[in-house]
CSV table of C-alpha atoms and ligand atoms in Angstrom, one decimal:
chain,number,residue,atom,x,y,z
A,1158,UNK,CA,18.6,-7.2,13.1
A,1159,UNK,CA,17.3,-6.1,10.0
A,1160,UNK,CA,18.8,-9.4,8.2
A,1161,UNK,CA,16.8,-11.6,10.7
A,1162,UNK,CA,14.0,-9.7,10.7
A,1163,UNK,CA,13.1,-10.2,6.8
A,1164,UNK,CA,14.4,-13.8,6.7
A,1165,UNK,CA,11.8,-14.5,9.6
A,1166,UNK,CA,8.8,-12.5,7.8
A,1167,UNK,CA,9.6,-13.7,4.8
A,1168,UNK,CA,9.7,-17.0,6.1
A,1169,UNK,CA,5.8,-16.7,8.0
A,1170,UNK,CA,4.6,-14.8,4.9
A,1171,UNK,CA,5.7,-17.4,2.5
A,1172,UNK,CA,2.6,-19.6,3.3
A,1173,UNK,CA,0.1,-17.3,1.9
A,1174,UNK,CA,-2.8,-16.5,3.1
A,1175,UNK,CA,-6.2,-19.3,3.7
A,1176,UNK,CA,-7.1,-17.9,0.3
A,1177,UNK,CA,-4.1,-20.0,-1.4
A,1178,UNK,CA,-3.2,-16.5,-2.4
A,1179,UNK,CA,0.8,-15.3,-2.3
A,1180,UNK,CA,1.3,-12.9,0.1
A,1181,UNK,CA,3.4,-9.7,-1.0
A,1182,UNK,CA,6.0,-7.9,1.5
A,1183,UNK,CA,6.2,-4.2,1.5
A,1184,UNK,CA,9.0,-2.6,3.6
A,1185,UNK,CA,7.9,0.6,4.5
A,1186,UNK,CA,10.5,3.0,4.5
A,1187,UNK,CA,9.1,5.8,5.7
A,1188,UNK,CA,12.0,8.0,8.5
A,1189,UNK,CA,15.1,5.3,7.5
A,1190,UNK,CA,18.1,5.7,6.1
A,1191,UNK,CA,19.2,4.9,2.5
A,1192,UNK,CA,22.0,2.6,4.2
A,1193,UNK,CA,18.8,0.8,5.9
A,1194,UNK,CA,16.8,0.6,2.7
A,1195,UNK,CA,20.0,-1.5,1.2
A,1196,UNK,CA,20.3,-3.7,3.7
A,1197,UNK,CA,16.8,-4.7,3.6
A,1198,UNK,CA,17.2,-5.3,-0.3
A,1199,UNK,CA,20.0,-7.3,0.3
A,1200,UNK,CA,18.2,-9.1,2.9
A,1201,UNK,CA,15.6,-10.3,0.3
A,1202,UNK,CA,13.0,-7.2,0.4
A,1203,UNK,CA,11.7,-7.0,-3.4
A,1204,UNK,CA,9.3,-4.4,-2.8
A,1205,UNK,CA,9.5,-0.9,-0.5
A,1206,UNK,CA,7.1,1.7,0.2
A,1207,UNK,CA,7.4,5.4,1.0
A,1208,UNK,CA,5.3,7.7,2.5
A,1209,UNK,CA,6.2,10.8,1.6
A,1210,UNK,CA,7.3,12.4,-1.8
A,1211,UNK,CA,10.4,13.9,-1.5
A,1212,UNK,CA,11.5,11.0,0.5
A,1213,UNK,CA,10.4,8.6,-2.3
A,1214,UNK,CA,12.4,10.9,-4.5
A,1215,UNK,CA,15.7,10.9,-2.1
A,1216,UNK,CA,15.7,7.5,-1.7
A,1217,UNK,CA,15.2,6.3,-5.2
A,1218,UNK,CA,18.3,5.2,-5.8
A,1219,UNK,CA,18.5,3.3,-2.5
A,1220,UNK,CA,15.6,1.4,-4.1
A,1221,UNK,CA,17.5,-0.4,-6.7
A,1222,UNK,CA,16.9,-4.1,-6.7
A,1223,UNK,CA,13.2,-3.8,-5.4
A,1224,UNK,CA,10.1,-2.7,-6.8
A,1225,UNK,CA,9.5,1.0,-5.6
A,1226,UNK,CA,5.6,2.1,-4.2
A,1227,UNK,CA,4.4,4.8,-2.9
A,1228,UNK,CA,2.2,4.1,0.0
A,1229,UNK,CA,1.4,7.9,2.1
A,1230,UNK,CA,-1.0,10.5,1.9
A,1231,UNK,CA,-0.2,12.0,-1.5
A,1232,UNK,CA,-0.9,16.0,-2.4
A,1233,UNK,CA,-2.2,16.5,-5.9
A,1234,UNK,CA,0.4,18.6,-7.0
A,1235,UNK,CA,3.1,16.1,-5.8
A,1236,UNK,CA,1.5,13.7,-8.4
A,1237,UNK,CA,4.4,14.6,-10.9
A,1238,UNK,CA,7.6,12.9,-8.8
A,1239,UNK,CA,5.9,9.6,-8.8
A,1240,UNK,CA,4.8,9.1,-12.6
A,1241,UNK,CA,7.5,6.4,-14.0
A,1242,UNK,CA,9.0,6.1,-10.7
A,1243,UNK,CA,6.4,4.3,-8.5
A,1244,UNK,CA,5.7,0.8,-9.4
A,1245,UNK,CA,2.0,1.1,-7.4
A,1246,UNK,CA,0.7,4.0,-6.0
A,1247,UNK,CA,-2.0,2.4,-2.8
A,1248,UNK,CA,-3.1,5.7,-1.4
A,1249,UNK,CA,-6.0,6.8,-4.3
A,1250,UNK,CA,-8.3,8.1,-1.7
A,1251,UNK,CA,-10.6,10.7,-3.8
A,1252,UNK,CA,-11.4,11.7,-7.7
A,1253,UNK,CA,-9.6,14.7,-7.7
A,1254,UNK,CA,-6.5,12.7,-7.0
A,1255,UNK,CA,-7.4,9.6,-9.4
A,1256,UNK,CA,-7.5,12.4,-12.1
A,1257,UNK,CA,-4.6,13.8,-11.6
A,1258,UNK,CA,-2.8,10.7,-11.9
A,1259,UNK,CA,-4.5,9.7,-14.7
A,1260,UNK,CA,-3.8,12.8,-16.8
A,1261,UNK,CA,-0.1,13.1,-16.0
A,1262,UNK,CA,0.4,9.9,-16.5
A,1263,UNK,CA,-1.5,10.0,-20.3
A,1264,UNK,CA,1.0,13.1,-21.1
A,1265,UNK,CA,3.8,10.5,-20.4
A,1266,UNK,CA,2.1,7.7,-22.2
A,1267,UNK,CA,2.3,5.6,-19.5
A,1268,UNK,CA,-0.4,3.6,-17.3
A,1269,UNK,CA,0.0,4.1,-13.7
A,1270,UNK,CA,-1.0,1.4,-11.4
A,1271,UNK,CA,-3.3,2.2,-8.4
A,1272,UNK,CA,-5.3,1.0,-5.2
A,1273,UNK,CA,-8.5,2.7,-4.0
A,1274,UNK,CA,-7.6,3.6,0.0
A,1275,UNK,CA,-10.8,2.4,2.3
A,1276,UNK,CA,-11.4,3.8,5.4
A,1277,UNK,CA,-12.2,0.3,6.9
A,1278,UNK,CA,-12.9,1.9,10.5
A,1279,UNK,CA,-15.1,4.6,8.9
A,1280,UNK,CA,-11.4,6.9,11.5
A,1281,UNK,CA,-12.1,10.7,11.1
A,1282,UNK,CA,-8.6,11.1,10.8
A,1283,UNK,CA,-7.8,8.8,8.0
A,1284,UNK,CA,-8.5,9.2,4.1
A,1285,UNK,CA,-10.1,6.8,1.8
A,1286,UNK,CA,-13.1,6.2,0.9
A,1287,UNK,CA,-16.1,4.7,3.0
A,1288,UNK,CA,-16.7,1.2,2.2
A,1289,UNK,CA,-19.8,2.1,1.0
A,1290,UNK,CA,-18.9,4.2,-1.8
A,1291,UNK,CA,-15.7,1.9,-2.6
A,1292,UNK,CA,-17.4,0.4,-5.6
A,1293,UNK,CA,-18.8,3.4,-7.1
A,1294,UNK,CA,-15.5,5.0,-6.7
A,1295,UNK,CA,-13.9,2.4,-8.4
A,1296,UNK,CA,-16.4,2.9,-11.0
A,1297,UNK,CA,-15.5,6.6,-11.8
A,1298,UNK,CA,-12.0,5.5,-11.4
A,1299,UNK,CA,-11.5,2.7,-13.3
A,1300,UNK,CA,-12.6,4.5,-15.9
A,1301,UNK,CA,-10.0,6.9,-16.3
A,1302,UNK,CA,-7.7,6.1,-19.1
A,1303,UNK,CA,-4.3,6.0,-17.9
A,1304,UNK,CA,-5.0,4.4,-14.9
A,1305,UNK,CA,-5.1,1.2,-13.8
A,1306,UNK,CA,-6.7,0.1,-10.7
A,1307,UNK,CA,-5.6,-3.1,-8.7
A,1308,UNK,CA,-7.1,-3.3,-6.1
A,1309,UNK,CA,-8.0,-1.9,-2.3
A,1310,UNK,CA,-5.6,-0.3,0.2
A,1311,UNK,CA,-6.7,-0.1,4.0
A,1312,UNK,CA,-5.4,0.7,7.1
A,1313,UNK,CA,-7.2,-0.6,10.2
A,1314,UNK,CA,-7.4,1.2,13.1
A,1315,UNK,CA,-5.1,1.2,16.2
A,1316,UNK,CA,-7.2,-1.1,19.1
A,1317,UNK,CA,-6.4,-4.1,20.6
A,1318,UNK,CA,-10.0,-5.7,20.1
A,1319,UNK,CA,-9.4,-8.3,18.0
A,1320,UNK,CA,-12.5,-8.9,17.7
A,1321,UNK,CA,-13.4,-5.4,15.9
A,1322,UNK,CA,-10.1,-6.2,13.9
A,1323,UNK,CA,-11.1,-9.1,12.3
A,1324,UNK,CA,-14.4,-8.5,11.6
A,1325,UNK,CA,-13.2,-4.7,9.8
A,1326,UNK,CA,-10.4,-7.0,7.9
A,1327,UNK,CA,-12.8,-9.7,6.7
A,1328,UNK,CA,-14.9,-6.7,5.5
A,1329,UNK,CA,-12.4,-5.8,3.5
A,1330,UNK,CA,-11.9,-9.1,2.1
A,1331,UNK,CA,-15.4,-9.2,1.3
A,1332,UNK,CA,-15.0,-6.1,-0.8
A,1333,UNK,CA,-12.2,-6.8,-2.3
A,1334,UNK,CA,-14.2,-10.1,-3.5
A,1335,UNK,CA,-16.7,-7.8,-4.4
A,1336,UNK,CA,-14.5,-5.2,-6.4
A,1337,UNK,CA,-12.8,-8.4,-8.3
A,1338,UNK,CA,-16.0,-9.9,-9.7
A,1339,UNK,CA,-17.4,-6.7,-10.6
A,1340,UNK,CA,-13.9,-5.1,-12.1
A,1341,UNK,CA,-11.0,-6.6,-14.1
A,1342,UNK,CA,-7.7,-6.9,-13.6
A,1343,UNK,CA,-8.1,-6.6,-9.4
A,1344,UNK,CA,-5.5,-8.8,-7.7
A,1345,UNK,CA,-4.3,-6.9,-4.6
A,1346,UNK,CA,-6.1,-6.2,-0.7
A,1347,UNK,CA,-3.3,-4.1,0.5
A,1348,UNK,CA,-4.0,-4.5,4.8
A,1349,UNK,CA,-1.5,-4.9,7.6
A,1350,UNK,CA,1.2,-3.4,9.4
A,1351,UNK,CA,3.6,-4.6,12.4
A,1352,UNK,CA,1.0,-4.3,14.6
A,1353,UNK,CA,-1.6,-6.2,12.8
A,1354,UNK,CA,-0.3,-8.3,9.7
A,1355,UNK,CA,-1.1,-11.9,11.1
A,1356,UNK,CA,-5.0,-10.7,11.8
A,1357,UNK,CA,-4.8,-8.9,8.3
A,1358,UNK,CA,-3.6,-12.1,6.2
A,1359,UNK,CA,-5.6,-14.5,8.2
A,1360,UNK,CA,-8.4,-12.3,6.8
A,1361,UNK,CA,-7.5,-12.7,3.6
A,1362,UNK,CA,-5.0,-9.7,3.0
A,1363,UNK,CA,-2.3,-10.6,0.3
A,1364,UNK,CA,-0.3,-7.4,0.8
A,1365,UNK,CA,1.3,-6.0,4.2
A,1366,UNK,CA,3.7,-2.9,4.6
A,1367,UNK,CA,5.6,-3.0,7.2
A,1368,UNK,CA,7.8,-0.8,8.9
A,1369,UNK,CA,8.9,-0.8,12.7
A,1370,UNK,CA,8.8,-5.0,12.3
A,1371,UNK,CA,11.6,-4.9,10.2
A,1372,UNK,CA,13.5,-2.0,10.8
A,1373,UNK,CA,12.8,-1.6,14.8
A,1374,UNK,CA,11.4,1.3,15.9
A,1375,UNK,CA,11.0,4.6,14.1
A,1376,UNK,CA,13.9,7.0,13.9
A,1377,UNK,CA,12.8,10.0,14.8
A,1378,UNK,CA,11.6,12.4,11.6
B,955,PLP,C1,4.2,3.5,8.3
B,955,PLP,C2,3.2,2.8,7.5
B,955,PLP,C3,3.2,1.4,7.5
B,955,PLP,C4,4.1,0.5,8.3
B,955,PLP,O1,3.9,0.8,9.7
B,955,PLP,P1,4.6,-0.1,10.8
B,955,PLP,O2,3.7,0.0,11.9
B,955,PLP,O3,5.9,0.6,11.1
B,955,PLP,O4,4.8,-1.4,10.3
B,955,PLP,C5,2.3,0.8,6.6
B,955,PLP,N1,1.5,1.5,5.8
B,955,PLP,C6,1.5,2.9,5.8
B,955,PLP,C7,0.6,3.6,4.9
B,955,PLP,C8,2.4,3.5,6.7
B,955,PLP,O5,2.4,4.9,6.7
């Protein structure tokens, strides 16, 4: 299943989005198994996300062959297992955090890539910034040395009004639009997930991360 499942994403993905812009597959890894992980690499995945730490850190080798992010809630003092490891790190949801990133990653000389996390339905329960202060917070963050920020990272919420959907997702288009004229080097609107990635790329997402569309449903944690 996993086989057919990438060939046929990778397949609808591969006409980009209205923007004429490629559209990038994450596989979101988050509860599989390493033997999962490899068969999705072998299946044509070149890029995987993890949610959590120590799993990014278990799985590493599984992630040969692909370009490794890291994609979760991430705890300041987890900051260290990623450095030189993840590829892009999309869940920069505060300063403290952008910081922390920036000045590890300064004592390893190395520049660590980065999205700014939105909170596109303005959800209690989810981090990231409000759209309003997106821009300032790339701002502050942009200007941390060993950082480099590439764009926006949202997650929209779980409804089935499509009409909300779409008008949250071309929000974040709009932003993103925003962020890149204002801000160099932004290329990625990180948006979608099994649930919503046709809305999100019709919007004008050029990066989804999905999971339970590839791999079936979860295994249980
Ligand atoms: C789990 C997860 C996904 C993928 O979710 P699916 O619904 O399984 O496709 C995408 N992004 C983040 C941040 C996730 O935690």
């Amino acid at each position: 299943m996993i086989e057919e499942n990438v060939a046929a994403l990778l397949e609808e993905i591969s006409r980009g989005n209205p923007f004429g812009e490629k559209v990038t597959l994450v596989a979101a890894t988050k509860t599989r198994t390493e033997e999962e992980v490899r068969r999705a690499i072998r299946a044509g995945i070149c890029t995987v996300g993890e949610n959590r730490v120590q799993e990014f850190t278990k799985k590493y080798s599984a992630f040969e062959g692909a370009e490794a992010h890291f994609i979760g809630r991430l705890q300041t003092n987890k900051v260290k297992y990623l450095i030189g490891k993840a590829a892009l790190i999309h869940s920069v949801d505060r300063d403290g955090l952008a910081r922390e990133i920036s000045s590890l990653a300064e004592r390893k000389n190395a520049v660590q890539r980065v999205l700014i996390e939105v909170n596109a339905g303005g959800e209690e329960s989810k981090g990231g910034f409000s759209a309003e202060e997106t821009l300032f917070a790339l701002e502050r963050i942009s200007a941390l040395p060993a950082l480099k920020v590439c764009g926006l990272m949202a997650m929209l919420p779980l409804s089935e009004d499509e009409a909300l959907l779409s008008r949250l997702a071309s929000g974040m288009r709009k932003l993103y639009e925003e962020a890149r004229e204002r801000f160099e080097g932004i290329e990625i609107l990180s948006m979608g997930m099994s649930g919503d990635w046709r809305l999100a790329i019709a919007n004008g997402s050029n990066m989804v991360r999905i999971g339970t569309a590839i791999f079936s449903a979860r295994n249980p944690v």
